PDB file of N, CA and C in Angstrom:
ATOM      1  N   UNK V   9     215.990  69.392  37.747  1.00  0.00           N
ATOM      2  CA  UNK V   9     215.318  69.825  36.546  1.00  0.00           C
ATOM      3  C   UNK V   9     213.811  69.876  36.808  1.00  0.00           C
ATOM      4  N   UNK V  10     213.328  71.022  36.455  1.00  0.00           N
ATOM      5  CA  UNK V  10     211.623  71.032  36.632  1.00  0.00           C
ATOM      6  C   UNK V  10     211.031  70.166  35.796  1.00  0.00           C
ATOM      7  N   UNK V  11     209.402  70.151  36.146  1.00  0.00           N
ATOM      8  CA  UNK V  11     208.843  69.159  35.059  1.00  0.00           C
ATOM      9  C   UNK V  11     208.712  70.293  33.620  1.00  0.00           C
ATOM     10  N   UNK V  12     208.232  68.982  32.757  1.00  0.00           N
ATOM     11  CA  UNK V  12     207.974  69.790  31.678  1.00  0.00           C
ATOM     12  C   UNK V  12     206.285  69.676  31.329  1.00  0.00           C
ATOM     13  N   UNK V  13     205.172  70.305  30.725  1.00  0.00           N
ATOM     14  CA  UNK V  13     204.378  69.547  30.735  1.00  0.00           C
ATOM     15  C   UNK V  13     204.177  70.352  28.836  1.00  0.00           C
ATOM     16  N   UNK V  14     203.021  70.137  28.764  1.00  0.00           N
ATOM     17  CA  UNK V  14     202.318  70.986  27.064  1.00  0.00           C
ATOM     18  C   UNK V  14     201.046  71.477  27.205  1.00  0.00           C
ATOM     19  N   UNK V  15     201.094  72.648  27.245  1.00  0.00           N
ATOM     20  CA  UNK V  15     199.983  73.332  26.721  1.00  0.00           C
ATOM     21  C   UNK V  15     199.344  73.097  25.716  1.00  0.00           C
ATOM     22  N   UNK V  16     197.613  72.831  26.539  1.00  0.00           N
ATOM     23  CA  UNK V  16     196.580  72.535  25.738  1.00  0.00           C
ATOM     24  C   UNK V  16     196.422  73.097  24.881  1.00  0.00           C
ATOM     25  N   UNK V  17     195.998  74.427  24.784  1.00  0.00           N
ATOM     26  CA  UNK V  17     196.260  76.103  23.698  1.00  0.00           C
ATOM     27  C   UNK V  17     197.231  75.691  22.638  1.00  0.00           C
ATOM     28  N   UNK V  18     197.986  76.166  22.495  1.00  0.00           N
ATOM     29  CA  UNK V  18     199.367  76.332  21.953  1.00  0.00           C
ATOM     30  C   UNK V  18     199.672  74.747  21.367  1.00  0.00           C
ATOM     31  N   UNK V  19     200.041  73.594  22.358  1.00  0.00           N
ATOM     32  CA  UNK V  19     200.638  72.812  22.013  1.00  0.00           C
ATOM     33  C   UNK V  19     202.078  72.980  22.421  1.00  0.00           C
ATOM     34  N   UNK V  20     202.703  73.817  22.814  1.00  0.00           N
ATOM     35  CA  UNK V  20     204.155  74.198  22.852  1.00  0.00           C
ATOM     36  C   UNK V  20     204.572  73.365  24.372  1.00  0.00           C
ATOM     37  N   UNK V  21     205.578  73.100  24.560  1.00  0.00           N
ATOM     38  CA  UNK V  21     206.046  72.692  25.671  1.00  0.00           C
ATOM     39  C   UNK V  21     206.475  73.636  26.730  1.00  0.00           C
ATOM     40  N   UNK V  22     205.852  73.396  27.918  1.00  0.00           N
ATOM     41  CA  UNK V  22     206.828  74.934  28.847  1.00  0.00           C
ATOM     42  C   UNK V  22     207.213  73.993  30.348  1.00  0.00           C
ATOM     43  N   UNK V  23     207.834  74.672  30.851  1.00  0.00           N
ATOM     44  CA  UNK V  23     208.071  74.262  32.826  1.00  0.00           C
ATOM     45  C   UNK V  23     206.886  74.434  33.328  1.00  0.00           C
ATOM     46  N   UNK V  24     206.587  73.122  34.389  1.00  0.00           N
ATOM     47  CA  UNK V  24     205.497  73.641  34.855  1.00  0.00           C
ATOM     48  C   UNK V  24     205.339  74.525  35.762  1.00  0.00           C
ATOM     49  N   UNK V  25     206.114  75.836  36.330  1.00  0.00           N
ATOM     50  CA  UNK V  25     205.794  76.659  36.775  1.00  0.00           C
ATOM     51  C   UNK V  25     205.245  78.099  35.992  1.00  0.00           C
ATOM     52  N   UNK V  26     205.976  77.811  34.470  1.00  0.00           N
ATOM     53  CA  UNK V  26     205.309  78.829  33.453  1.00  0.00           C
ATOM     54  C   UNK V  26     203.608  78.439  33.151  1.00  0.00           C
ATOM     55  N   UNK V  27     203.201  77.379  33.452  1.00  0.00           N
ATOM     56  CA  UNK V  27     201.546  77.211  32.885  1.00  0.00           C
ATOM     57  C   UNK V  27     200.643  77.330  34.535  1.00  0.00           C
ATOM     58  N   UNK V  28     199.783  77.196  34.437  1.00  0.00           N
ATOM     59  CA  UNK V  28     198.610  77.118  35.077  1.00  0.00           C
ATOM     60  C   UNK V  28     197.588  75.737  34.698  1.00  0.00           C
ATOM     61  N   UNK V  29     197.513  75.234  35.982  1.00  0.00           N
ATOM     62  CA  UNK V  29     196.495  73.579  35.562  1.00  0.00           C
ATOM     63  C   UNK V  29     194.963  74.568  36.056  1.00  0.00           C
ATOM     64  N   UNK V  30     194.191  73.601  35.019  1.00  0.00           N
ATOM     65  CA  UNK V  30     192.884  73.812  34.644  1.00  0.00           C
ATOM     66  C   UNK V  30     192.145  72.303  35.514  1.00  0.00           C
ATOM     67  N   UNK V  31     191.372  72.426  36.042  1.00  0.00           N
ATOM     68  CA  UNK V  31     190.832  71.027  36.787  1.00  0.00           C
ATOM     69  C   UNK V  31     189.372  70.829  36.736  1.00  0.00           C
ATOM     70  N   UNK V  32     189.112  69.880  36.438  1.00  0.00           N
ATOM     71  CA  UNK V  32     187.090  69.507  36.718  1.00  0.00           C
ATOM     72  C   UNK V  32     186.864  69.092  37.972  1.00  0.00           C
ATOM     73  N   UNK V  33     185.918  70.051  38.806  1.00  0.00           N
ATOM     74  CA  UNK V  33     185.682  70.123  39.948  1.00  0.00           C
ATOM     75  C   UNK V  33     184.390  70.342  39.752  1.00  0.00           C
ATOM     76  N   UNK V  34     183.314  69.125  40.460  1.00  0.00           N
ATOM     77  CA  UNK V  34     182.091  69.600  40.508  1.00  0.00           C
ATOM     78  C   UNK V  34     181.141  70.427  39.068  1.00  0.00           C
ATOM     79  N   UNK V  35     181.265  69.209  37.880  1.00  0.00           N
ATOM     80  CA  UNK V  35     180.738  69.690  36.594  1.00  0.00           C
ATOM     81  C   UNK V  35     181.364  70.961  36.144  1.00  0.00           C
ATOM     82  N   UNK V  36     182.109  71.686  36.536  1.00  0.00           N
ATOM     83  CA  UNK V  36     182.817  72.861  36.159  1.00  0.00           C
ATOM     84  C   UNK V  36     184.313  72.829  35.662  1.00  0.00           C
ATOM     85  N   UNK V  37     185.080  73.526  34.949  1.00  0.00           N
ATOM     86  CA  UNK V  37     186.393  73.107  34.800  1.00  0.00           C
ATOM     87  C   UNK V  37     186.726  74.670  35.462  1.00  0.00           C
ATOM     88  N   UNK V  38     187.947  74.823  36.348  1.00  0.00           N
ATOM     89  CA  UNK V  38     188.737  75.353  37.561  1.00  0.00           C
ATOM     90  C   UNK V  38     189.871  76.044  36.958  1.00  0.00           C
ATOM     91  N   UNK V  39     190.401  77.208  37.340  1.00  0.00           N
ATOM     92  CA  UNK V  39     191.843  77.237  37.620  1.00  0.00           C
ATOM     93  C   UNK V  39     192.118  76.359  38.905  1.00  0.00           C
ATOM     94  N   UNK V  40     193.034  75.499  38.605  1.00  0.00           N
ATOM     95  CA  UNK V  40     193.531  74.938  39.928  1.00  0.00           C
ATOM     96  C   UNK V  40     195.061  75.633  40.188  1.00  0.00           C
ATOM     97  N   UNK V  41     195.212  77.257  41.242  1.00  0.00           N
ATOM     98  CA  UNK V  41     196.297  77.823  41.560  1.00  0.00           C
ATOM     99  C   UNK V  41     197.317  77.551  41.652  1.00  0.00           C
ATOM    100  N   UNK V  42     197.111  76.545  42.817  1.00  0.00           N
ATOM    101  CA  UNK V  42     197.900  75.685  43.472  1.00  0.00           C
ATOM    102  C   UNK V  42     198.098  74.202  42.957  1.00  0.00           C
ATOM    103  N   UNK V  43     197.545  74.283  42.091  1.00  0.00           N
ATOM    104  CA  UNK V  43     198.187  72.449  41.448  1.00  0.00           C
ATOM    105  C   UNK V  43     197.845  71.163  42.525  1.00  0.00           C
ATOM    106  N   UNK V  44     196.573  71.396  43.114  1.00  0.00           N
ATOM    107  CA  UNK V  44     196.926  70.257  44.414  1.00  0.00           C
ATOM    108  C   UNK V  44     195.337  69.860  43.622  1.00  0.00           C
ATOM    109  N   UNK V  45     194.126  70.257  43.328  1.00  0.00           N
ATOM    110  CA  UNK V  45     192.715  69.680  43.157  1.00  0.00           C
ATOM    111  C   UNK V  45     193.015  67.919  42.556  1.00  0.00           C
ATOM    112  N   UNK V  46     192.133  67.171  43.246  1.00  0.00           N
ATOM    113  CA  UNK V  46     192.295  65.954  42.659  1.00  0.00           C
ATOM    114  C   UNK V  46     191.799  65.320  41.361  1.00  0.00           C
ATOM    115  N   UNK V  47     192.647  64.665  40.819  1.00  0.00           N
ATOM    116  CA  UNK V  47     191.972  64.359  38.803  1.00  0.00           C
ATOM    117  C   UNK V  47     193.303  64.661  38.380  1.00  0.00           C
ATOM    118  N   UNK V  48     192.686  64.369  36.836  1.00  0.00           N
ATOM    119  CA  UNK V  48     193.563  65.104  35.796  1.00  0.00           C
ATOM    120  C   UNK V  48     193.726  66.423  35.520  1.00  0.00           C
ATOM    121  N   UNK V  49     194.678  66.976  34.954  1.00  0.00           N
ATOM    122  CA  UNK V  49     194.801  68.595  35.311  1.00  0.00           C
ATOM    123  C   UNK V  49     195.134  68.118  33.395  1.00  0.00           C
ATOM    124  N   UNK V  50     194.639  69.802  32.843  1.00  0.00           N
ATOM    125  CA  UNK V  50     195.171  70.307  31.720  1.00  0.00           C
ATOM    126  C   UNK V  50     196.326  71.271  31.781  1.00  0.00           C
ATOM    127  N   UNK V  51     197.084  71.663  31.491  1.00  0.00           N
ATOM    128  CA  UNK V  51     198.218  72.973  31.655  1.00  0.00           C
ATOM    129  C   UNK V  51     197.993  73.591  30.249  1.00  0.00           C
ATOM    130  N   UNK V  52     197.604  75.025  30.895  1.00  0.00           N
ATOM    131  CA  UNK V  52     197.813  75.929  29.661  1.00  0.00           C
ATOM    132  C   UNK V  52     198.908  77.702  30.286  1.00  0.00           C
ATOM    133  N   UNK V  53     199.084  78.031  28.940  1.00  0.00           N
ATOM    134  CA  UNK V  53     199.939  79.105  29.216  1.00  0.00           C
ATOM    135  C   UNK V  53     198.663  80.429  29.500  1.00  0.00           C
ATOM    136  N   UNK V  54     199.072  80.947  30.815  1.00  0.00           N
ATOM    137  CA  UNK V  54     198.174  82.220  31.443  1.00  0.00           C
ATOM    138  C   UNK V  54     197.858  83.000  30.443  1.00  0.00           C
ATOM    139  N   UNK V  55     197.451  83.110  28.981  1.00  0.00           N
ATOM    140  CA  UNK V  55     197.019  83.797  28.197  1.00  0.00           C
ATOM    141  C   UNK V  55     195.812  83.665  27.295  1.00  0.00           C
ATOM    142  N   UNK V  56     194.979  85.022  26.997  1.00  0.00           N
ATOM    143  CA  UNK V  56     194.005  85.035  26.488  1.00  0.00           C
ATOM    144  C   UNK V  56     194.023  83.707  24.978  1.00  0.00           C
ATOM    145  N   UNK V  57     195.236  83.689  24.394  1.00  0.00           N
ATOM    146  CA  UNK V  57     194.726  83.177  23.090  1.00  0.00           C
ATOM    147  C   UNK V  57     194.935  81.570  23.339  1.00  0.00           C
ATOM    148  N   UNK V  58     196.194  81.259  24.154  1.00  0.00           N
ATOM    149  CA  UNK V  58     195.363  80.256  24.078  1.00  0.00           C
ATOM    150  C   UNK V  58     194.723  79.366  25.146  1.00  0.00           C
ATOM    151  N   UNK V  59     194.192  80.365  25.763  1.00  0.00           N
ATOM    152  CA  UNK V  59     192.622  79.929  26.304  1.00  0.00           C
ATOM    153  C   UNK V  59     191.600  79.673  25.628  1.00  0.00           C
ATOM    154  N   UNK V  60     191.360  80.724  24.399  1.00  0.00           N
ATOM    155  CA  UNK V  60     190.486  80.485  23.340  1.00  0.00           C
ATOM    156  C   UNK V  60     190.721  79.627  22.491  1.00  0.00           C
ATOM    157  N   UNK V  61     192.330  79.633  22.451  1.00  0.00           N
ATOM    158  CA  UNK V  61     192.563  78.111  21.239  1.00  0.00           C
ATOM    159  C   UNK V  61     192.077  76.762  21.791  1.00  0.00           C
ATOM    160  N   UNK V  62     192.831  76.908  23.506  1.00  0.00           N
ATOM    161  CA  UNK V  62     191.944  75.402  23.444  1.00  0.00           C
ATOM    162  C   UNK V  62     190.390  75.017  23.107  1.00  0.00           C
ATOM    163  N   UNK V  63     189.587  76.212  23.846  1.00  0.00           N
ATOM    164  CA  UNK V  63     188.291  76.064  23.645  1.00  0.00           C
ATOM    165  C   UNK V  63     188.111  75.870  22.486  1.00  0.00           C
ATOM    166  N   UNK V  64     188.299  76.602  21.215  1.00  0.00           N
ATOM    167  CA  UNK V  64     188.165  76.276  20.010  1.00  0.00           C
ATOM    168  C   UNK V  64     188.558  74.877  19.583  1.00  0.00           C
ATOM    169  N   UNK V  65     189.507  74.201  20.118  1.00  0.00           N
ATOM    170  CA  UNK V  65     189.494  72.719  19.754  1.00  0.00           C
ATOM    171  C   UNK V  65     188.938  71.724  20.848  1.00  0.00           C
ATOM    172  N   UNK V  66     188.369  72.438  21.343  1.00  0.00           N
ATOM    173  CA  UNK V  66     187.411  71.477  22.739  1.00  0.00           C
ATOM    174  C   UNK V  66     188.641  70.966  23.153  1.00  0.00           C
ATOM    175  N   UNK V  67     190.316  71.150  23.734  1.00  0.00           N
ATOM    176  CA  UNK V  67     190.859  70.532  24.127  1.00  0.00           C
ATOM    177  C   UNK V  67     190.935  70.287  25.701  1.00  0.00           C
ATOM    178  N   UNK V  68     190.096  70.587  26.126  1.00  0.00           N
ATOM    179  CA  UNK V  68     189.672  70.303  27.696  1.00  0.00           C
ATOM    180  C   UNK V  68     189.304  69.591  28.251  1.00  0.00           C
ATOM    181  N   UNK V  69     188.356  68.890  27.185  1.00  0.00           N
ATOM    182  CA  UNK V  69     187.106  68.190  27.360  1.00  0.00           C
ATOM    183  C   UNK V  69     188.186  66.728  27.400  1.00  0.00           C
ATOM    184  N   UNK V  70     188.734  66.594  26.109  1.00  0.00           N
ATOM    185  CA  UNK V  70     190.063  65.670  25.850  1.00  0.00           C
ATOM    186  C   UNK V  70     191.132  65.502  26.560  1.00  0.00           C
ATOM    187  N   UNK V  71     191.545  66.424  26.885  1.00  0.00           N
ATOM    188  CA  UNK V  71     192.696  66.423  28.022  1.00  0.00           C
ATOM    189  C   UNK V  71     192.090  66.075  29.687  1.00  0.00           C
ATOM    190  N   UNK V  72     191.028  65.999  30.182  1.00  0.00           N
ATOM    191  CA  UNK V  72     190.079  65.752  31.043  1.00  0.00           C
ATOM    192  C   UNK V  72     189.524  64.992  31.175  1.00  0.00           C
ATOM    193  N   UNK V  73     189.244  64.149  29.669  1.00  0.00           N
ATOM    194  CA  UNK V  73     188.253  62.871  29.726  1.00  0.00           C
ATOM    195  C   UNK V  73     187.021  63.243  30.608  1.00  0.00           C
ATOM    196  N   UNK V  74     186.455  64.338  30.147  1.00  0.00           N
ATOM    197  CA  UNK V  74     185.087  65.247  30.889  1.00  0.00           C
ATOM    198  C   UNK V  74     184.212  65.377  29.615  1.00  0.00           C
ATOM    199  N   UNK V  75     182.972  65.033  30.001  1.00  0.00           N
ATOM    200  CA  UNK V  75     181.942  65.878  28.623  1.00  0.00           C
ATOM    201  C   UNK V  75     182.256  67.344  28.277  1.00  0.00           C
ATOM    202  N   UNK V  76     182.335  67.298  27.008  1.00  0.00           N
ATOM    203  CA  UNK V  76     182.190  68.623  26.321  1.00  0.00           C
ATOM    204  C   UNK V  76     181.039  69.565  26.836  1.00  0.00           C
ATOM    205  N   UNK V  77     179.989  69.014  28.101  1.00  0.00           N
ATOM    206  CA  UNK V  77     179.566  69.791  28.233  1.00  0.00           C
ATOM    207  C   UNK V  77     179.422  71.015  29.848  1.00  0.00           C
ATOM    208  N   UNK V  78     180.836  70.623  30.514  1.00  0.00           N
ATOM    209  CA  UNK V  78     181.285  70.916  31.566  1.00  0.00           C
ATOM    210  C   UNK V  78     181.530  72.771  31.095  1.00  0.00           C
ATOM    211  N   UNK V  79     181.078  72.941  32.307  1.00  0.00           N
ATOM    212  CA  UNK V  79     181.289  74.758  31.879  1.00  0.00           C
ATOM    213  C   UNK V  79     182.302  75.474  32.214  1.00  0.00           C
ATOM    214  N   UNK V  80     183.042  76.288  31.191  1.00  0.00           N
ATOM    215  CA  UNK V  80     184.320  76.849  31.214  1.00  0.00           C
ATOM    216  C   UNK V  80     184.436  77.441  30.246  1.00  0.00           C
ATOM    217  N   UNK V  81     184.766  79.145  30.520  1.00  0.00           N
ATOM    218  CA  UNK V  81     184.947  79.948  31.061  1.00  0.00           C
ATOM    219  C   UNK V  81     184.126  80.677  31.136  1.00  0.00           C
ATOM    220  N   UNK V  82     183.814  81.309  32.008  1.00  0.00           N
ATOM    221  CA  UNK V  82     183.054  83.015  32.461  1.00  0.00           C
ATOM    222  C   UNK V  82     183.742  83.860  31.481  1.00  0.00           C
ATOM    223  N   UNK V  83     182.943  84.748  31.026  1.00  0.00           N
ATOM    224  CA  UNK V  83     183.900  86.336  30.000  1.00  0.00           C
ATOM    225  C   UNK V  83     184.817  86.547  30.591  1.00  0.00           C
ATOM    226  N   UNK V  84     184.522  86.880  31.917  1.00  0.00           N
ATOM    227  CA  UNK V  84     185.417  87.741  33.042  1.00  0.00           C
ATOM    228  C   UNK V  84     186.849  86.723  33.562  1.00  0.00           C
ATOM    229  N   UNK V  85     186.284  84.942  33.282  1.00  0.00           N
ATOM    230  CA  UNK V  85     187.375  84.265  33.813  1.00  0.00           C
ATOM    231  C   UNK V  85     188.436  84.640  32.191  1.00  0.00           C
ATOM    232  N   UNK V  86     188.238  84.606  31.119  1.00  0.00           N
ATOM    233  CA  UNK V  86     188.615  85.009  29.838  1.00  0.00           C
ATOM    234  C   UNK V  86     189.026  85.882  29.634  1.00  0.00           C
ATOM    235  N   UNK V  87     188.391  87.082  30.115  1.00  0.00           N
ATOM    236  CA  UNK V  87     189.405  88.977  30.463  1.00  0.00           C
ATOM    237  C   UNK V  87     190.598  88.559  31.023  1.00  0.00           C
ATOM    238  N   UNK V  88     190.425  87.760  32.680  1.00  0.00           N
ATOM    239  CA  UNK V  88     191.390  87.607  33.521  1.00  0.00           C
ATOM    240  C   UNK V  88     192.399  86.658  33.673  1.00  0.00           C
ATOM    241  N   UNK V  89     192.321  86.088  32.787  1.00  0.00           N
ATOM    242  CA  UNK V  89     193.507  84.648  32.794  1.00  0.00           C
ATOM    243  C   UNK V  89     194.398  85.036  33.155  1.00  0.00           C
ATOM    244  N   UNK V  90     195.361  86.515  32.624  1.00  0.00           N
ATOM    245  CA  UNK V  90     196.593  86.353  32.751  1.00  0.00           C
ATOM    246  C   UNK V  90     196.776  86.961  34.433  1.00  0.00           C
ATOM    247  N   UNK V  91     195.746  87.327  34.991  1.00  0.00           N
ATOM    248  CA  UNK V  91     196.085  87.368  36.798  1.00  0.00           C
ATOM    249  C   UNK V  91     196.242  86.358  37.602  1.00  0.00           C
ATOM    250  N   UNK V  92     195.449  84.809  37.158  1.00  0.00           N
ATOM    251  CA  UNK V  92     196.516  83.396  37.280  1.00  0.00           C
ATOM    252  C   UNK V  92     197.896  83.185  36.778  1.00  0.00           C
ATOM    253  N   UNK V  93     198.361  84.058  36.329  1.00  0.00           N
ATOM    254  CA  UNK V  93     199.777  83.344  35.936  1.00  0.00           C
ATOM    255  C   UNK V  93     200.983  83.114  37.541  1.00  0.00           C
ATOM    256  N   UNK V  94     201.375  82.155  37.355  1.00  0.00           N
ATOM    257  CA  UNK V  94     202.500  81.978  38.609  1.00  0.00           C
ATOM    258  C   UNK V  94     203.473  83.224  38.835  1.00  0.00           C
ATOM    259  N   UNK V  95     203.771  83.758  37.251  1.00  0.00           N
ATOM    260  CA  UNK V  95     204.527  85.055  37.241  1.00  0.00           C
ATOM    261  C   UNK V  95     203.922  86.392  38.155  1.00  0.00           C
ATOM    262  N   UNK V  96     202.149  85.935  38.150  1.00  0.00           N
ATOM    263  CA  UNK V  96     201.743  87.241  39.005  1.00  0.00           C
ATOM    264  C   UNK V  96     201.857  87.586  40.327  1.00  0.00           C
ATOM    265  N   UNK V  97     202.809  85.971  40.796  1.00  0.00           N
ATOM    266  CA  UNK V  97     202.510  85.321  42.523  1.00  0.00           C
ATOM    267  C   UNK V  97     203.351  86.396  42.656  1.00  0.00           C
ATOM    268  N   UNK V  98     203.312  87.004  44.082  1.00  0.00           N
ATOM    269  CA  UNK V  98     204.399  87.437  44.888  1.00  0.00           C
ATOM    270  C   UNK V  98     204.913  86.501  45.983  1.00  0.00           C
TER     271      UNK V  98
END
């Protein structure tokens, strides 16, 4: 059985091969691709909304135990979320 984890965004429960971990690396918060960066990881689902949902509830910062004032996202990382999704791997 895979793991299960919850999306920060959403709140919903998925496998963790359906989400993507988010990581604080060097005052910045990360896609971490590959799931290996060291720390706590957030999991959210590869999509625009709720990328913005978490941000809208600062749930990053919380799920990270990182200052709210760690920087995340670029516009362009926000256009592109859904080209991190595991679904996009070949």
């Amino acid at each position: 059985m895979e793991p299960v984890r919850t999306c920060v965004g959403c709140r919903a429960r998925a496998s963790r091969s359906a989400l993507i971990r988010v990581a604080a690396q060097n005052g910045e918060l990360v896609f971490d691709e590959r799931a290996v960066l060291p720390g706590r990881g957030a999991w959210l689902h590869p999509t625009v909304e709720c990328l913005q949902a978490a941000l809208r509830r600062r749930a990053f910062a919380r799920a990270l135990r990182v200052p709210a004032t760690y920087g995340f996202p670029q516009a362009s990382d926000v256009r592109n979320v859904e080209r991190h999704s595991p679904r996009n791997k070949g």
